[in-house]
Amino acid sequence: MTFTNDKPIYIQMADRLCDEILAGTYRDDDRIPSVREYAVLLEVNTNTAVKAYDELSRANIIYNKRGLGYFVTPGAKKQILKERRQTFMQERLPELFRQMQLLGITLEDVKVAYDMQH
């Protein structure tokens, strides 16, 4: 995984695991890779992976079954979607609208571009 400098690596790791939950790679009550497995997969320090898992556990996205590993909390996908949509609407959309106004891009222009992509 290629990491960026805009946020801590453990947050980027947590985001990636959330992406995998959204994509259906992991479903409710599915076991996810162990901390060590995920650290090796993403080529990061195990302590960084621990922080990512702790973050997701605190957010109730994953839970730990002692001796068995970490699992996806039922309803996690719905929760991730809700939070990400809220973030998008509050943080990204206003900037997108500002740029559209500056560049003279209309909603119709966006619709045409969207239709071409799908």
mmCIF file of C-alpha atoms in Angstrom:
data_model
loop_
_atom_site.group_PDB
_atom_site.id
_atom_site.type_symbol
_atom_site.label_atom_id
_atom_site.label_comp_id
_atom_site.label_asym_id
_atom_site.label_seq_id
_atom_site.Cartn_x
_atom_site.Cartn_y
_atom_site.Cartn_z
ATOM 1 C CA MET A 1 0.000 0.000 0.000
ATOM 2 C CA THR A 2 1.243 3.466 -0.812
ATOM 3 C CA PHE A 3 0.748 5.872 2.054
ATOM 4 C CA THR A 4 0.269 9.633 1.795
ATOM 5 C CA ASN A 5 1.444 12.376 4.115
ATOM 6 C CA ASP A 6 -2.000 13.893 4.690
ATOM 7 C CA LYS A 7 -2.903 11.666 7.659
ATOM 8 C CA PRO A 8 -1.216 9.156 9.976
ATOM 9 C CA ILE A 9 -0.446 5.707 8.550
ATOM 10 C CA TYR A 10 -2.595 3.922 11.128
ATOM 11 C CA ILE A 11 -5.602 6.008 10.053
ATOM 12 C CA GLN A 12 -4.901 5.179 6.403
ATOM 13 C CA MET A 13 -4.738 1.498 7.365
ATOM 14 C CA ALA A 14 -8.058 1.768 9.209
ATOM 15 C CA ASP A 15 -9.545 3.512 6.163
ATOM 16 C CA ARG A 16 -8.322 0.694 3.919
ATOM 17 C CA LEU A 17 -9.935 -1.941 6.112
ATOM 18 C CA CYS A 18 -13.155 0.091 6.049
ATOM 19 C CA ASP A 19 -12.883 0.217 2.238
ATOM 20 C CA GLU A 20 -12.593 -3.565 2.225
ATOM 21 C CA ILE A 21 -15.699 -3.851 4.405
ATOM 22 C CA LEU A 22 -17.581 -1.509 2.066
ATOM 23 C CA ALA A 23 -16.421 -3.538 -0.956
ATOM 24 C CA GLY A 24 -17.737 -6.737 0.638
ATOM 25 C CA THR A 25 -14.338 -8.347 1.172
ATOM 26 C CA TYR A 26 -15.315 -8.722 4.822
ATOM 27 C CA ARG A 27 -18.925 -9.023 5.973
ATOM 28 C CA ASP A 28 -20.636 -8.994 9.372
ATOM 29 C CA ASP A 29 -18.903 -11.359 11.795
ATOM 30 C CA ASP A 30 -16.197 -12.302 9.250
ATOM 31 C CA ARG A 31 -12.719 -12.764 10.663
ATOM 32 C CA ILE A 32 -10.262 -10.175 9.366
ATOM 33 C CA PRO A 33 -6.485 -10.665 9.088
ATOM 34 C CA SER A 34 -4.598 -10.663 12.357
ATOM 35 C CA VAL A 35 -2.678 -7.556 13.344
ATOM 36 C CA ARG A 36 0.571 -9.246 12.297
ATOM 37 C CA GLU A 37 -0.869 -10.491 8.995
ATOM 38 C CA TYR A 38 -2.155 -7.020 8.122
ATOM 39 C CA ALA A 39 1.154 -5.396 9.115
ATOM 40 C CA VAL A 40 3.078 -7.804 6.876
ATOM 41 C CA LEU A 41 0.591 -7.365 4.021
ATOM 42 C CA LEU A 42 0.894 -3.572 4.134
ATOM 43 C CA GLU A 43 4.601 -3.617 5.031
ATOM 44 C CA VAL A 44 4.276 -1.575 8.217
ATOM 45 C CA ASN A 45 5.370 -1.950 11.811
ATOM 46 C CA THR A 46 3.118 -4.193 13.898
ATOM 47 C CA ASN A 47 2.615 -1.356 16.412
ATOM 48 C CA THR A 48 1.118 0.754 13.620
ATOM 49 C CA ALA A 49 -1.321 -2.029 12.783
ATOM 50 C CA VAL A 50 -2.214 -2.336 16.480
ATOM 51 C CA LYS A 51 -3.107 1.372 16.508
ATOM 52 C CA ALA A 52 -5.290 0.920 13.413
ATOM 53 C CA TYR A 53 -7.135 -2.024 14.968
ATOM 54 C CA ASP A 54 -7.537 -0.151 18.252
ATOM 55 C CA GLU A 55 -9.021 2.778 16.345
ATOM 56 C CA LEU A 56 -11.498 0.512 14.533
ATOM 57 C CA SER A 57 -12.347 -1.300 17.743
ATOM 58 C CA ARG A 58 -13.079 1.984 19.537
ATOM 59 C CA ALA A 59 -15.303 2.994 16.608
ATOM 60 C CA ASN A 60 -17.143 -0.351 16.953
ATOM 61 C CA ILE A 61 -16.223 -1.394 13.392
ATOM 62 C CA ILE A 62 -14.402 -4.520 14.544
ATOM 63 C CA TYR A 63 -14.405 -6.571 17.725
ATOM 64 C CA ASN A 64 -11.956 -8.999 19.300
ATOM 65 C CA LYS A 65 -12.767 -12.585 20.260
ATOM 66 C CA ARG A 66 -10.067 -13.478 22.709
ATOM 67 C CA GLY A 67 -7.794 -16.130 21.248
ATOM 68 C CA LEU A 68 -9.590 -16.114 17.892
ATOM 69 C CA GLY A 69 -8.787 -12.696 16.432
ATOM 70 C CA TYR A 70 -10.706 -9.713 15.157
ATOM 71 C CA PHE A 71 -14.079 -9.803 13.446
ATOM 72 C CA VAL A 72 -16.344 -7.309 11.653
ATOM 73 C CA THR A 73 -19.021 -5.910 13.939
ATOM 74 C CA PRO A 74 -22.550 -6.532 12.607
ATOM 75 C CA GLY A 75 -23.801 -3.320 10.999
ATOM 76 C CA ALA A 76 -20.265 -1.973 10.460
ATOM 77 C CA LYS A 77 -20.802 -1.410 6.723
ATOM 78 C CA LYS A 78 -23.901 0.678 7.384
ATOM 79 C CA GLN A 79 -22.052 2.696 10.027
ATOM 80 C CA ILE A 80 -19.058 3.320 7.741
ATOM 81 C CA LEU A 81 -21.358 4.433 4.914
ATOM 82 C CA LYS A 82 -23.217 6.826 7.207
ATOM 83 C CA GLU A 83 -20.031 8.403 8.546
ATOM 84 C CA ARG A 84 -18.346 8.681 5.147
ATOM 85 C CA ARG A 85 -21.414 10.181 3.503
ATOM 86 C CA GLN A 86 -21.652 12.738 6.295
ATOM 87 C CA THR A 87 -17.958 13.615 5.925
ATOM 88 C CA PHE A 88 -18.333 13.893 2.149
ATOM 89 C CA MET A 89 -21.355 16.175 2.421
ATOM 90 C CA GLN A 90 -19.778 18.423 5.066
ATOM 91 C CA GLU A 91 -16.161 18.550 3.919
ATOM 92 C CA ARG A 92 -15.705 17.581 0.280
ATOM 93 C CA LEU A 93 -18.895 18.723 -1.379
ATOM 94 C CA PRO A 94 -18.598 22.403 -0.393
ATOM 95 C CA GLU A 95 -15.091 22.535 -1.911
ATOM 96 C CA LEU A 96 -16.307 20.745 -5.031
ATOM 97 C CA PHE A 97 -19.119 23.280 -5.433
ATOM 98 C CA ARG A 98 -16.675 26.156 -4.932
ATOM 99 C CA GLN A 99 -14.378 24.778 -7.641
ATOM 100 C CA MET A 100 -17.312 24.183 -9.977
ATOM 101 C CA GLN A 101 -18.373 27.796 -9.561
ATOM 102 C CA LEU A 102 -14.856 29.105 -10.169
ATOM 103 C CA LEU A 103 -14.451 26.967 -13.289
ATOM 104 C CA GLY A 104 -17.950 27.497 -14.656
ATOM 105 C CA ILE A 105 -18.860 23.814 -14.437
ATOM 106 C CA THR A 106 -22.592 23.150 -14.265
ATOM 107 C CA LEU A 107 -24.455 20.237 -12.731
ATOM 108 C CA GLU A 108 -25.353 19.207 -16.273
ATOM 109 C CA ASP A 109 -21.617 19.091 -17.139
ATOM 110 C CA VAL A 110 -21.071 16.826 -14.129
ATOM 111 C CA LYS A 111 -24.002 14.599 -15.127
ATOM 112 C CA VAL A 112 -22.623 14.179 -18.651
ATOM 113 C CA ALA A 113 -19.169 13.343 -17.277
ATOM 114 C CA TYR A 114 -20.696 10.920 -14.782
ATOM 115 C CA ASP A 115 -22.745 9.180 -17.476
ATOM 116 C CA MET A 116 -19.615 8.778 -19.615
ATOM 117 C CA GLN A 117 -17.866 7.007 -16.704
ATOM 118 C CA HIS A 118 -20.708 4.564 -16.028
#
